[in-house]
Amino acid sequence: MPEKILIIEDEKPISDILRYGLKKAGYDVYAAYRGAEGFQMLLEIRPDLLILDWMLPDIDGVDICRMVTEQVNVPIIMLTAKGSIDDKLAGLSAGADDYITKPFDLREVILRVQAILRRMDRVQKNAEEPEKYAGGVRLYRAEHRVASHGETVTLTPKEYELLIYLLDNPKRAFTRDQLLEHVWGYDYAGDTRTVDIHIQRLRKKLGLSDHLVTVYGVGYRYSPEGDGRQQQKEQ
Ligand code: CA
């Protein structure tokens, strides 16, 4: 599948030249001549790269740049006749990845496009494969991040440590004191209620009620199969 590039540029001769060059370089190229139209196309096409003109008749290119980076993760090359360092910085701080000044050499544009797309490809390939756990929970250990059914869940440092400890020791029951000791350390002044509160929060935030199991008279256990409901019924 060829990578998709969207050009938002109101000057048709410039847009045409870019379109011609990029098509020849093997890309799927789309063109919009107004900012609003371009933004709409971006949401529909989901291009791999956006070439965005600074001066557009309806919306300022820098404003589009901000709108885009708020909603979509796409690299942006700003295109402009302006050459001052202030303008360049404004474009880059609005989220642009690169900057090309008009008049440009088509070969240079293509080289820059290729460089950015290669970089993006590397970033995607380096993305961490998550460890999979019950209930749609995914752990990205290197990123220190937990997701539930594809959505990142914000955990406090202690919630995170407690979760990791239980996940790393599946099917093993721990007393509240053991968990306190491992996660909070010997010096912690709080009581075992702290553990209960953190378990409750983890169950709620991650939808793990069936998997972070209460072991009556003991404490808690991570059950990959999910016997929480079963156990409650037996009570
Ligand atoms: Ca223009």
CSV table of C-alpha atoms in Angstrom, one decimal, residues 29-205:
chain,number,residue,atom,x,y,z
A,29,VAL,CA,-1.4,12.1,-3.3
A,30,TYR,CA,-4.5,14.2,-2.3
A,31,ALA,CA,-4.9,17.9,-2.7
A,32,ALA,CA,-7.1,20.5,-0.9
A,33,TYR,CA,-7.1,24.2,-1.7
A,34,ARG,CA,-8.7,25.6,1.4
A,35,GLY,CA,-7.9,25.1,5.1
A,36,ALA,CA,-11.3,24.0,6.2
A,37,GLU,CA,-11.7,21.6,3.2
A,38,GLY,CA,-8.2,20.3,3.9
A,39,PHE,CA,-8.9,19.6,7.6
A,40,GLN,CA,-12.0,17.7,6.6
A,41,MET,CA,-10.1,15.6,4.1
A,42,LEU,CA,-7.4,14.9,6.6
A,43,LEU,CA,-10.0,13.4,9.0
A,44,GLU,CA,-11.4,11.3,6.2
A,45,ILE,CA,-8.2,10.2,4.4
A,46,ARG,CA,-6.0,9.8,7.5
A,47,PRO,CA,-2.8,10.5,5.5
A,48,ASP,CA,0.7,9.4,6.5
A,49,LEU,CA,2.0,12.9,6.0
A,50,LEU,CA,0.6,16.4,5.6
A,51,ILE,CA,2.2,19.2,3.5
A,52,LEU,CA,0.6,22.4,4.7
A,53,ASP,CA,0.9,25.9,3.3
A,54,TRP,CA,1.3,28.7,5.8
A,55,MET,CA,-0.8,31.3,4.0
A,56,LEU,CA,-4.3,30.0,3.1
A,57,PRO,CA,-7.3,32.1,2.3
A,58,ASP,CA,-9.6,30.9,5.1
A,59,ILE,CA,-7.6,29.5,8.0
A,60,ASP,CA,-4.0,30.3,8.9
A,61,GLY,CA,-1.7,27.4,8.3
A,62,VAL,CA,-0.3,27.6,11.8
A,63,ASP,CA,-3.8,27.4,13.2
A,64,ILE,CA,-4.5,24.3,11.1
A,65,CYS,CA,-1.3,22.8,12.3
A,66,ARG,CA,-2.5,23.2,15.9
A,67,MET,CA,-5.9,21.8,15.1
A,68,VAL,CA,-4.4,18.8,13.4
A,69,THR,CA,-1.8,18.0,16.1
A,70,GLU,CA,-4.6,18.1,18.7
A,71,GLN,CA,-6.6,15.5,17.0
A,72,VAL,CA,-4.4,13.4,14.7
A,73,ASN,CA,-1.0,11.9,14.9
A,74,VAL,CA,0.5,12.9,11.5
A,75,PRO,CA,3.8,14.4,10.6
A,76,ILE,CA,3.5,17.9,9.1
A,77,ILE,CA,5.8,19.7,6.7
A,78,MET,CA,5.0,23.5,6.6
A,79,LEU,CA,5.3,25.2,3.3
A,80,THR,CA,5.9,28.9,3.1
A,81,ALA,CA,7.3,31.9,1.4
A,82,LYS,CA,8.2,33.3,4.7
A,83,GLY,CA,11.8,32.8,5.5
A,84,SER,CA,12.3,34.5,8.9
A,85,ILE,CA,13.5,32.5,11.9
A,86,ASP,CA,10.5,33.7,13.9
A,87,ASP,CA,8.0,32.2,11.4
A,88,LYS,CA,10.0,29.0,11.3
A,89,LEU,CA,9.9,28.8,15.1
A,90,ALA,CA,6.2,29.5,15.2
A,91,GLY,CA,5.5,26.7,12.7
A,92,LEU,CA,7.7,24.2,14.6
A,93,SER,CA,6.2,25.1,18.0
A,94,ALA,CA,2.7,24.7,16.5
A,95,GLY,CA,3.6,21.0,15.9
A,96,ALA,CA,5.2,21.0,12.4
A,97,ASP,CA,8.0,18.4,11.9
A,98,ASP,CA,9.8,20.2,9.1
A,99,TYR,CA,9.7,23.4,7.2
A,100,ILE,CA,10.2,24.1,3.5
A,101,THR,CA,10.6,27.6,2.1
A,102,LYS,CA,9.2,28.6,-1.3
A,103,PRO,CA,10.6,28.5,-4.0
A,104,PHE,CA,11.7,25.0,-3.4
A,105,ASP,CA,13.5,22.3,-5.3
A,106,LEU,CA,11.1,19.4,-5.9
A,107,ARG,CA,13.9,16.8,-5.3
A,108,GLU,CA,14.6,18.3,-1.9
A,109,VAL,CA,10.9,18.1,-0.9
A,110,ILE,CA,10.8,14.5,-1.9
A,111,LEU,CA,13.9,13.7,0.1
A,112,ARG,CA,12.5,15.4,3.2
A,113,VAL,CA,9.2,13.5,2.8
A,114,GLN,CA,11.0,10.2,2.5
A,115,ALA,CA,13.2,11.0,5.5
A,116,ILE,CA,10.1,11.8,7.7
A,117,LEU,CA,8.2,8.7,6.6
A,118,ARG,CA,11.2,6.5,7.2
A,119,ARG,CA,11.5,8.0,10.7
A,120,MET,CA,7.8,7.4,11.4
A,121,ASP,CA,8.1,3.8,10.2
A,122,ARG,CA,11.0,3.3,12.6
A,123,VAL,CA,9.1,4.7,15.5
A,124,GLN,CA,6.2,2.4,14.8
A,125,LYS,CA,8.4,-0.6,14.5
A,126,ASN,CA,10.0,0.2,17.9
A,127,ALA,CA,6.7,0.4,19.6
A,128,GLU,CA,6.6,-2.0,22.5
A,129,GLU,CA,4.6,-5.3,22.3
A,130,PRO,CA,2.5,-5.3,25.4
A,131,GLU,CA,2.3,-8.2,27.9
A,132,LYS,CA,-1.2,-9.5,27.9
A,133,TYR,CA,-3.2,-10.1,31.1
A,134,ALA,CA,-6.8,-11.1,32.0
A,135,GLY,CA,-9.7,-8.8,31.4
A,136,GLY,CA,-8.2,-7.0,28.4
A,137,VAL,CA,-5.4,-5.6,30.5
A,138,ARG,CA,-2.2,-4.8,28.6
A,139,LEU,CA,1.1,-3.9,30.3
A,140,TYR,CA,3.7,-1.8,28.5
A,141,ARG,CA,6.5,-2.2,31.0
A,142,ALA,CA,9.1,-0.1,29.3
A,143,GLU,CA,6.6,2.8,29.1
A,144,HIS,CA,5.4,2.2,32.6
A,145,ARG,CA,1.9,2.2,31.2
A,146,VAL,CA,-1.3,0.1,31.6
A,147,ALA,CA,-4.2,-0.1,29.2
A,148,SER,CA,-7.6,-1.7,29.5
A,149,HIS,CA,-9.3,-2.7,26.3
A,150,GLY,CA,-7.0,-0.4,24.3
A,151,GLU,CA,-7.5,2.7,26.6
A,152,THR,CA,-4.6,3.9,28.7
A,153,VAL,CA,-5.6,3.9,32.4
A,154,THR,CA,-3.9,6.4,34.8
A,155,LEU,CA,-2.7,4.7,37.9
A,156,THR,CA,-1.0,6.1,41.0
A,157,PRO,CA,2.6,4.8,41.5
A,158,LYS,CA,1.4,2.5,44.4
A,159,GLU,CA,-1.5,1.2,42.4
A,160,TYR,CA,0.9,0.4,39.6
A,161,GLU,CA,3.4,-1.3,41.8
A,162,LEU,CA,0.7,-3.4,43.6
A,163,LEU,CA,-0.8,-4.4,40.2
A,164,ILE,CA,2.6,-5.4,38.8
A,165,TYR,CA,3.4,-7.4,42.0
A,166,LEU,CA,0.1,-9.4,41.7
A,167,LEU,CA,0.4,-9.9,37.9
A,168,ASP,CA,4.0,-11.1,38.3
A,169,ASN,CA,2.9,-13.7,40.8
A,170,PRO,CA,-0.3,-15.2,39.4
A,171,LYS,CA,-2.4,-17.7,41.4
A,172,ARG,CA,-0.5,-16.9,44.6
A,173,ALA,CA,-2.3,-15.6,47.6
A,174,PHE,CA,-0.7,-12.7,49.6
A,175,THR,CA,-1.7,-11.4,53.0
A,176,ARG,CA,-2.3,-7.7,53.3
A,177,ASP,CA,0.8,-7.4,55.4
A,178,GLN,CA,2.9,-9.1,52.7
A,179,LEU,CA,1.5,-6.7,50.1
A,180,LEU,CA,2.1,-3.7,52.3
A,181,GLU,CA,5.7,-4.9,52.9
A,182,HIS,CA,6.4,-5.4,49.2
A,183,VAL,CA,4.8,-2.4,47.8
A,184,TRP,CA,5.0,0.2,50.6
A,185,GLY,CA,8.0,-1.1,52.4
A,186,TYR,CA,8.6,-1.9,56.1
A,187,ASP,CA,8.6,1.7,57.2
A,188,TYR,CA,5.1,2.4,56.0
A,189,ALA,CA,3.0,3.8,58.9
A,190,GLY,CA,-0.4,3.1,57.4
A,191,ASP,CA,-2.5,0.1,58.0
A,192,THR,CA,-3.8,-2.8,55.9
A,193,ARG,CA,-6.9,-0.9,54.9
A,194,THR,CA,-4.6,0.9,52.4
A,195,VAL,CA,-4.2,-2.4,50.5
A,196,ASP,CA,-8.0,-2.9,50.4
A,197,ILE,CA,-8.5,0.6,49.0
A,198,HIS,CA,-5.9,0.2,46.4
A,199,ILE,CA,-7.3,-3.2,45.3
A,200,GLN,CA,-10.7,-1.7,45.0
A,201,ARG,CA,-9.4,1.1,42.9
A,202,LEU,CA,-7.5,-1.3,40.6
A,203,ARG,CA,-10.6,-3.5,40.2
A,204,LYS,CA,-12.7,-0.4,39.3
A,205,LYS,CA,-10.2,1.3,37.0
